[in-house]
Amino acid sequence: MAAKKITGYDVNKVREDFPVLTREVYPGVPLIYLDSAATSQKPKAVIKAMSAYYQDTNANIHRGIHKLAEEATYAYESARERIAAFINAPSSEELIFTRNTTESINLVAYSWGRAFLKAGDRILLTEMEHHSNLVPWQMLASELDLELDFIPVTPDGLLDLDIYEQQLKKGPKLLGITHMSNVLGTVNPLEQILLDAKAAGAVTLVDGAQAAPHFQVDISKLAADFYAFSAHKMCGPTGIGVLFGKKDLLEKMPPFLGGGEMIKRVELRSFKTNDLPHKFEAGTPAIAEAVGFGAAVDYLSELGMDQIERHERSLTGYAIEKLSQISDLHILGPDIEEKGGVVAFYIKDIHAHDVAQILDSEGIAVRAGHHCAQPLHTKFDLPATSRASLYLYNTREEVDRLIDGIHKVKNIFA
Ligand code: 7TS
């Protein structure tokens, strides 16, 4: 077999694929986009695939027998297959299209949770979860009288795995855990964590919103019963995400939403559910968005997830090195070995919103606030942080501009 060709990663060439990166946000001020953890920018391949779908095809799926309906159905189902292959899922039947990660997690909470949990059951989450993997469980806990436990986060931004082992002894019915934190950048060592949860009899749900865009996720190597992520953080459109679920669980679960498409047969007082994955896809889905999502995973695969990960790791290391040299600036989360391309920080006596506002005047887009992880900020006794998040199109020059921008912030507040 021919050896795989290792090509260099030419970030300037990659940038040409993203039209928005050439714009000026204010006259003479070019955009420096460091907010990809909120949503990524979109390459031409995705924009073109979606507009070509609307220009040349556009029909509803799974119902018409006319040519356009057949083509639209093929485009939608082919996207599902390519996304399933992207995470190495055994079958595309196990891949349900949802609106986003948030809806995927809610689907599990509403459908699996209501059917299989009862008063007194325990759900184990972590202190670093995004609100999307907290609030649905809080809602379910108050409805069903469940107990919520949390794996603590250590001061350096890692999960306390000794306490986790103790918590497993209490027999949680579900472990809900993020693959990568959107604040600390921590990439959790899921292989062992999930195996331990399964050995303790828990169902496992992974929030992969910040993982799937940045490194190869191989679902066949993870003991994940459910794995959720969103297209918009990985070069795809808003409005679509997926829930991977193990077939045996999905088959036992009742439908989430009722309506067209999720049924095989309907009578006035009853219905029979459709096969997987359609059982969980009520109503006309986001078809053009599925086409765009398919184009996004094709784009990422062509660049190579290994290359993307290597680029981001090197850039994140550079950003941490430069930021660490700034006095009174503190970075949250672990060292580079355990961290993805998210760098949240705070500067003594300067509010995160002021930092973001001054950086914006320099064309630098960062996010300020609690990043939908308020309990984590409360734990660290911080009302807010500023966050630079890096992706496959960011450069060292942009990091240098961020550093210059932060010096400007400090001078203004000096
Ligand atoms: N989980 C994690 C870890 C996330 O970072 C986000 C979004 C979500 C779930 C929710 O994804 P959605 O597509 O359903 O909205 N995170 C962020 C962020 O960090 N800034 O804006 C959105």
Coordinates of C-alpha atoms and ligand atoms in Angstrom, one line a residue:
M1 CA 0.0 0.0 0.0
A2 CA 1.3 3.4 -0.9
A3 CA 2.2 5.5 2.1
K4 CA -0.2 8.4 2.9
K5 CA 1.2 11.6 1.5
I6 CA 1.9 14.1 4.2
T7 CA 1.2 17.5 2.8
G8 CA 2.1 20.7 4.5
Y9 CA -0.8 22.7 5.9
D10 CA -0.9 26.0 4.1
V11 CA -3.1 28.2 6.3
N12 CA -3.0 31.1 3.8
K13 CA -4.4 28.9 1.1
V14 CA -7.1 27.6 3.5
R15 CA -8.1 31.2 4.2
E16 CA -8.8 31.8 0.6
D17 CA -11.7 29.4 1.0
F18 CA -13.5 31.7 3.5
P19 CA -14.8 34.8 1.8
V20 CA -15.7 36.6 5.1
L21 CA -12.0 36.6 6.2
T22 CA -11.2 39.2 3.6
R23 CA -13.6 41.8 4.9
E24 CA -12.9 44.9 6.9
V25 CA -15.1 45.3 9.9
Y26 CA -14.4 49.1 10.1
P27 CA -12.8 51.2 7.4
G28 CA -9.2 50.0 7.1
V29 CA -9.6 47.5 9.9
P30 CA -9.5 43.9 8.7
L31 CA -11.4 41.1 10.6
I32 CA -9.5 38.9 13.0
Y33 CA -12.0 36.2 13.8
L34 CA -11.3 34.5 17.1
D35 CA -14.8 33.4 18.0
S36 CA -15.1 30.1 16.3
A37 CA -16.1 28.3 19.5
A38 CA -19.4 30.3 19.2
T39 CA -19.7 29.6 15.5
S40 CA -17.2 28.9 12.7
Q41 CA -17.0 30.8 9.4
K42 CA -18.1 29.0 6.3
P43 CA -16.0 28.0 3.3
K44 CA -17.1 28.6 -0.3
A45 CA -17.7 24.8 -0.8
V46 CA -20.5 24.9 1.8
I47 CA -22.1 28.2 0.6
K48 CA -22.0 26.9 -3.0
A49 CA -23.5 23.5 -2.1
M50 CA -26.4 25.1 -0.3
S51 CA -27.1 27.7 -3.0
A52 CA -26.8 25.0 -5.7
Y53 CA -29.3 22.9 -3.9
Y54 CA -31.8 25.7 -3.8
Q55 CA -31.1 26.7 -7.4
D56 CA -31.2 23.3 -9.0
T57 CA -33.2 20.9 -6.8
N58 CA -35.3 22.0 -3.8
A59 CA -38.1 19.6 -3.1
N60 CA -39.5 17.9 0.0
I61 CA -37.9 14.6 0.8
H62 CA -39.0 11.0 1.4
R63 CA -42.5 11.6 -0.1
G64 CA -42.5 12.8 -3.7
I65 CA -41.8 10.4 -6.5
H66 CA -40.9 13.1 -8.9
K67 CA -37.3 13.7 -10.0
L68 CA -36.6 16.7 -7.8
A69 CA -37.9 14.9 -4.7
E70 CA -35.7 11.9 -5.5
E71 CA -32.7 14.1 -5.9
A72 CA -33.4 16.0 -2.7
T73 CA -33.9 12.8 -0.7
Y74 CA -30.7 11.5 -2.1
A75 CA -28.8 14.7 -1.2
Y76 CA -30.2 14.6 2.4
E77 CA -29.5 10.9 2.9
S78 CA -26.1 11.0 1.3
A79 CA -25.2 13.8 3.8
R80 CA -26.3 11.6 6.7
E81 CA -24.0 8.8 5.4
R82 CA -21.0 11.1 5.0
I83 CA -21.5 12.5 8.5
A84 CA -21.8 9.0 9.9
A85 CA -18.6 8.0 8.1
F86 CA -16.9 11.2 9.4
I87 CA -17.2 10.0 13.0
N88 CA -16.8 6.3 12.0
A89 CA -20.4 5.4 13.1
P90 CA -21.2 1.8 12.3
S91 CA -24.4 2.7 10.5
S92 CA -26.2 5.9 9.3
E93 CA -29.4 4.6 10.9
E94 CA -27.8 5.7 14.2
L95 CA -27.4 9.3 13.1
I96 CA -30.4 11.5 13.8
F97 CA -30.6 15.0 12.4
T98 CA -31.6 17.6 15.0
R99 CA -31.4 21.4 15.1
N100 CA -28.2 21.5 17.1
T101 CA -26.3 20.0 20.0
T102 CA -28.8 21.5 22.4
E103 CA -31.7 19.8 20.7
S104 CA -29.8 16.5 20.6
I105 CA -29.3 16.5 24.3
N106 CA -32.9 17.6 24.9
L107 CA -34.0 14.7 22.7
V108 CA -32.2 12.2 25.0
A109 CA -33.5 13.9 28.2
Y110 CA -37.1 13.9 27.0
S111 CA -37.3 10.6 25.2
W112 CA -34.8 8.3 27.0
G113 CA -35.0 10.2 30.3
R114 CA -38.7 10.2 30.7
A115 CA -39.0 6.5 29.6
F116 CA -36.2 5.0 31.7
L117 CA -35.7 7.2 34.8
K118 CA -37.7 7.3 38.0
A119 CA -37.7 9.2 41.3
G120 CA -34.4 8.9 43.2
D121 CA -32.3 7.9 40.1
R122 CA -29.0 9.7 39.8
I123 CA -27.6 11.6 36.9
L124 CA -23.9 12.4 36.9
L125 CA -22.6 15.5 35.0
T126 CA -19.5 17.6 35.3
E127 CA -18.9 21.1 36.6
M128 CA -17.5 22.1 33.2
E129 CA -20.7 21.5 31.2
H130 CA -22.3 24.1 28.8
H131 CA -25.8 25.1 29.9
S132 CA -27.1 22.8 27.1
N133 CA -25.9 19.8 29.1
L134 CA -27.1 21.1 32.4
V135 CA -30.5 22.7 32.0
P136 CA -32.3 19.8 30.3
W137 CA -31.2 17.6 33.1
Q138 CA -32.2 20.1 35.8
M139 CA -35.7 20.3 34.1
L140 CA -36.0 16.5 34.0
A141 CA -34.7 16.2 37.6
S142 CA -37.4 18.6 38.9
E143 CA -40.1 16.8 36.9
L144 CA -39.1 13.2 37.9
D145 CA -37.4 14.0 41.3
L146 CA -34.0 12.8 40.2
E147 CA -30.6 13.5 42.0
L148 CA -27.9 15.4 40.1
D149 CA -24.2 14.8 40.9
F150 CA -21.2 16.6 39.4
I151 CA -17.7 15.5 38.8
P152 CA -15.6 18.4 40.2
V153 CA -13.2 20.5 38.2
T154 CA -9.7 21.0 39.7
P155 CA -8.1 24.5 39.9
D156 CA -6.1 23.7 36.8
G157 CA -9.2 22.8 34.8
L158 CA -9.2 19.0 34.8
L159 CA -11.9 16.6 36.0
D160 CA -11.2 15.1 39.4
L161 CA -11.2 11.5 38.4
D162 CA -10.7 10.1 41.9
I163 CA -13.9 11.7 43.0
Y164 CA -15.5 10.4 39.7
E165 CA -14.6 6.8 40.7
Q166 CA -16.3 7.4 44.1
Q167 CA -19.4 8.9 42.4
L168 CA -19.7 5.8 40.1
K169 CA -20.3 3.7 43.2
K170 CA -23.6 5.5 43.8
G171 CA -24.8 3.9 40.6
P172 CA -25.7 6.8 38.3
K173 CA -28.2 5.9 35.5
L174 CA -26.5 8.4 33.1
L175 CA -23.2 10.1 32.7
G176 CA -23.5 13.3 30.6
I177 CA -20.0 14.8 29.8
T178 CA -18.4 17.2 27.4
H179 CA -15.7 16.0 25.2
M180 CA -14.0 19.4 25.2
S181 CA -14.8 22.4 27.4
N182 CA -15.8 25.6 25.6
V183 CA -14.2 27.7 28.4
L184 CA -11.2 25.7 29.7
G185 CA -10.4 24.0 26.5
T186 CA -9.9 20.8 28.4
V187 CA -10.1 17.7 26.3
N188 CA -11.4 15.0 28.7
P189 CA -9.9 11.6 28.5
L190 CA -13.1 10.0 27.5
E191 CA -11.9 6.5 26.5
Q192 CA -11.4 5.4 30.1
I193 CA -14.1 7.7 31.6
L194 CA -16.8 6.2 29.4
L195 CA -15.6 2.6 29.9
D196 CA -15.7 3.1 33.7
A197 CA -19.2 4.6 33.4
K198 CA -20.4 1.6 31.3
A199 CA -18.8 -0.8 33.8
A200 CA -20.9 0.9 36.5
G201 CA -24.0 0.4 34.5
A202 CA -24.6 4.0 33.3
V203 CA -25.8 5.1 29.9
T204 CA -23.3 7.6 28.5
L205 CA -24.0 10.8 26.6
V206 CA -21.2 13.0 25.2
D207 CA -21.5 16.6 24.3
G208 CA -19.1 16.8 21.3
A209 CA -19.9 20.4 20.2
Q210 CA -16.3 21.5 20.7
A211 CA -14.7 18.3 19.7
A212 CA -16.0 17.1 16.4
P213 CA -14.9 20.4 14.7
H214 CA -11.3 20.1 15.9
F215 CA -10.0 16.6 15.9
Q216 CA -10.9 13.1 14.7
V217 CA -13.8 11.7 16.7
D218 CA -13.9 7.9 16.2
I219 CA -17.2 6.8 17.8
S220 CA -16.1 3.1 17.4
K221 CA -13.4 3.8 20.0
L222 CA -15.6 5.5 22.5
A223 CA -18.1 3.7 24.8
A224 CA -20.6 6.5 24.0
D225 CA -24.3 5.6 23.9
F226 CA -25.1 9.1 22.6
Y227 CA -22.8 11.7 21.0
A228 CA -24.1 15.2 20.0
F229 CA -22.6 18.0 17.9
S230 CA -23.6 21.0 15.7
A231 CA -22.8 21.7 12.1
H232 CA -22.3 25.4 12.6
K233 CA -19.2 25.0 14.7
M234 CA -17.5 22.9 12.0
C235 CA -17.8 25.0 8.8
G236 CA -21.4 24.0 8.3
P237 CA -24.7 26.0 8.5
T238 CA -26.7 26.9 11.5
G239 CA -30.0 25.1 12.1
I240 CA -28.7 21.5 11.9
G241 CA -26.9 19.1 14.3
V242 CA -26.8 15.4 15.0
L243 CA -27.4 12.9 17.7
F244 CA -25.5 9.7 17.3
G245 CA -27.3 7.0 19.3
K246 CA -26.7 3.3 19.8
K247 CA -29.3 1.4 17.8
D248 CA -30.6 -0.8 20.6
L249 CA -31.2 2.3 22.8
L250 CA -32.8 4.3 20.0
E251 CA -35.1 1.5 19.2
K252 CA -36.3 1.2 22.8
M253 CA -36.9 5.0 23.1
P254 CA -40.3 6.6 22.4
P255 CA -40.4 9.3 19.8
F256 CA -39.5 12.9 20.8
L257 CA -41.8 15.0 18.5
G258 CA -44.8 13.7 16.7
G259 CA -46.0 14.5 13.2
G260 CA -45.2 13.6 9.6
E261 CA -42.2 11.5 8.7
M262 CA -41.7 9.8 12.1
I263 CA -44.7 7.4 11.5
K264 CA -45.2 4.3 9.5
R265 CA -49.0 4.2 9.8
V266 CA -51.5 6.5 11.5
E267 CA -55.1 5.9 12.5
L268 CA -57.4 8.3 14.2
R269 CA -56.4 7.3 17.7
S270 CA -53.0 5.6 17.3
F271 CA -49.9 5.5 15.2
K272 CA -47.0 3.2 14.5
T273 CA -43.5 4.7 14.5
N274 CA -41.2 4.7 11.5
D275 CA -37.8 3.0 11.4
L276 CA -34.6 4.6 12.5
P277 CA -33.5 7.3 12.1
H278 CA -36.8 8.7 10.8
K279 CA -38.6 7.9 14.0
F280 CA -36.9 10.9 15.5
E281 CA -37.2 13.3 12.6
A282 CA -40.7 14.7 12.7
G283 CA -41.8 17.2 10.0
T284 CA -39.9 18.6 7.1
P285 CA -36.3 18.7 8.1
A286 CA -33.5 21.2 7.4
I287 CA -32.7 19.8 3.9
A288 CA -30.4 22.5 2.5
E289 CA -28.7 22.6 5.8
A290 CA -28.1 18.9 5.7
V291 CA -26.6 19.4 2.2
G292 CA -24.3 22.1 3.7
F293 CA -23.4 19.9 6.6
G294 CA -22.4 17.1 4.2
A295 CA -20.3 19.6 2.2
A296 CA -18.7 20.8 5.5
V297 CA -17.5 17.3 6.6
D298 CA -16.2 16.7 3.0
Y299 CA -14.3 19.9 3.3
L300 CA -12.8 19.0 6.7
S301 CA -12.0 15.5 5.5
E302 CA -10.2 16.9 2.5
L303 CA -8.0 19.2 4.7
G304 CA -7.5 16.2 7.0
M305 CA -8.6 16.2 10.7
D306 CA -5.1 15.3 11.8
Q307 CA -3.6 18.3 9.9
I308 CA -6.3 20.6 11.4
E309 CA -5.6 19.3 14.9
R310 CA -1.8 19.8 14.4
H311 CA -2.3 23.3 13.1
E312 CA -4.6 24.3 16.0
R313 CA -2.3 22.7 18.6
S314 CA 0.7 24.6 17.4
L315 CA -1.3 27.9 17.2
T316 CA -2.8 27.4 20.6
G317 CA 0.7 26.7 22.1
Y318 CA 1.9 29.9 20.5
A319 CA -1.1 31.9 21.9
I320 CA -0.6 30.6 25.4
E321 CA 3.1 31.3 25.3
K322 CA 2.5 34.9 24.2
L323 CA -0.5 35.6 26.5
S324 CA 1.4 34.2 29.5
Q325 CA 4.0 36.9 29.1
I326 CA 1.4 39.6 29.8
S327 CA 1.4 40.8 33.4
D328 CA -1.9 40.5 35.4
L329 CA -3.4 38.2 32.7
H330 CA -4.6 34.8 33.8
I331 CA -5.5 31.9 31.5
L332 CA -8.1 29.4 32.5
G333 CA -7.7 25.7 32.0
P334 CA -4.9 23.1 31.7
D335 CA -1.6 23.1 29.8
I336 CA -1.4 22.6 26.0
E337 CA -1.1 18.8 26.3
E338 CA -4.7 18.6 27.6
K339 CA -6.2 21.6 25.8
G340 CA -7.8 22.4 22.5
G341 CA -7.9 25.8 20.8
V342 CA -10.0 27.7 23.3
V343 CA -8.1 30.3 25.4
A344 CA -10.3 32.0 28.1
F345 CA -8.5 34.6 30.2
Y346 CA -9.1 37.5 32.5
I347 CA -7.0 40.6 33.3
K348 CA -6.9 41.9 36.8
D349 CA -9.2 44.8 37.4
I350 CA -10.5 45.0 33.8
H351 CA -13.9 43.7 32.9
A352 CA -14.1 41.1 30.2
H353 CA -16.7 43.2 28.3
D354 CA -14.3 46.2 28.2
V355 CA -11.6 43.9 26.8
A356 CA -13.8 42.6 24.1
Q357 CA -15.1 46.0 23.2
I358 CA -11.6 47.5 22.8
L359 CA -10.5 44.5 20.8
D360 CA -13.5 44.9 18.5
S361 CA -12.4 48.4 17.7
E362 CA -9.2 46.7 16.4
G363 CA -11.3 44.3 14.3
I364 CA -10.6 41.4 16.7
A365 CA -13.7 39.3 17.5
V366 CA -13.6 37.5 20.8
R367 CA -16.4 36.5 23.2
A368 CA -16.8 37.9 26.6
G369 CA -19.2 36.7 29.4
H370 CA -19.7 33.3 31.0
H371 CA -19.9 31.5 27.6
C372 CA -23.0 29.6 28.8
A373 CA -21.0 27.9 31.5
Q374 CA -22.0 30.0 34.4
P375 CA -21.6 27.4 37.2
L376 CA -18.0 26.9 36.0
H377 CA -17.3 30.7 36.3
T378 CA -19.0 30.8 39.7
K379 CA -16.7 28.0 40.8
F380 CA -13.7 30.0 39.8
D381 CA -15.3 33.1 41.4
L382 CA -15.3 35.0 38.1
P383 CA -18.3 36.9 36.7
A384 CA -16.9 36.7 33.2
T385 CA -13.9 35.9 31.1
S386 CA -12.7 36.9 27.6
R387 CA -12.2 34.1 25.2
A388 CA -10.2 33.7 22.0
S389 CA -11.1 30.6 20.2
L390 CA -9.0 29.4 17.3
Y391 CA -9.8 27.4 14.2
L392 CA -8.3 26.0 11.1
Y393 CA -8.1 29.4 9.4
N394 CA -6.3 31.4 12.1
T395 CA -2.7 32.4 11.9
R396 CA 0.2 33.4 14.2
E397 CA -0.1 37.0 12.8
E398 CA -3.6 37.1 14.1
V399 CA -2.5 36.0 17.5
D400 CA 0.2 38.7 17.4
R401 CA -2.6 41.2 16.7
L402 CA -4.5 39.9 19.7
I403 CA -1.5 40.4 21.9
D404 CA -1.1 44.0 20.5
G405 CA -4.8 44.6 21.2
I406 CA -4.5 43.4 24.8
H407 CA -1.6 45.7 25.4
K408 CA -3.8 48.6 24.1
V409 CA -6.5 47.5 26.5
K410 CA -4.0 47.6 29.4
N411 CA -2.7 51.0 28.4
I412 CA -6.2 52.4 28.3
F413 CA -6.9 51.1 31.8
A414 CA -3.5 51.8 33.2
Ligands
7TS1 N1 -21.9 22.3 24.2 C1 -20.8 23.0 24.1 C2 -19.6 22.4 24.7 C3 -20.8 24.2 23.4 O1 -19.7 24.9 23.4 C4 -22.0 24.7 22.9 C5 -22.1 26.0 22.2 C6 -23.1 23.9 22.9 C7 -23.1 22.7 23.6 C8 -24.4 24.3 22.3 O2 -24.3 24.3 20.9 P1 -25.6 24.7 20.1 O3 -25.1 24.6 18.7 O4 -26.7 23.8 20.4 O5 -25.9 26.1 20.4 N2 -21.1 26.9 22.7 C9 -21.1 28.3 22.4 C10 -20.0 29.0 22.9 O6 -19.1 28.6 23.5 N3 -20.2 30.3 22.5 O7 -21.4 30.4 21.8 C11 -21.9 29.1 21.8

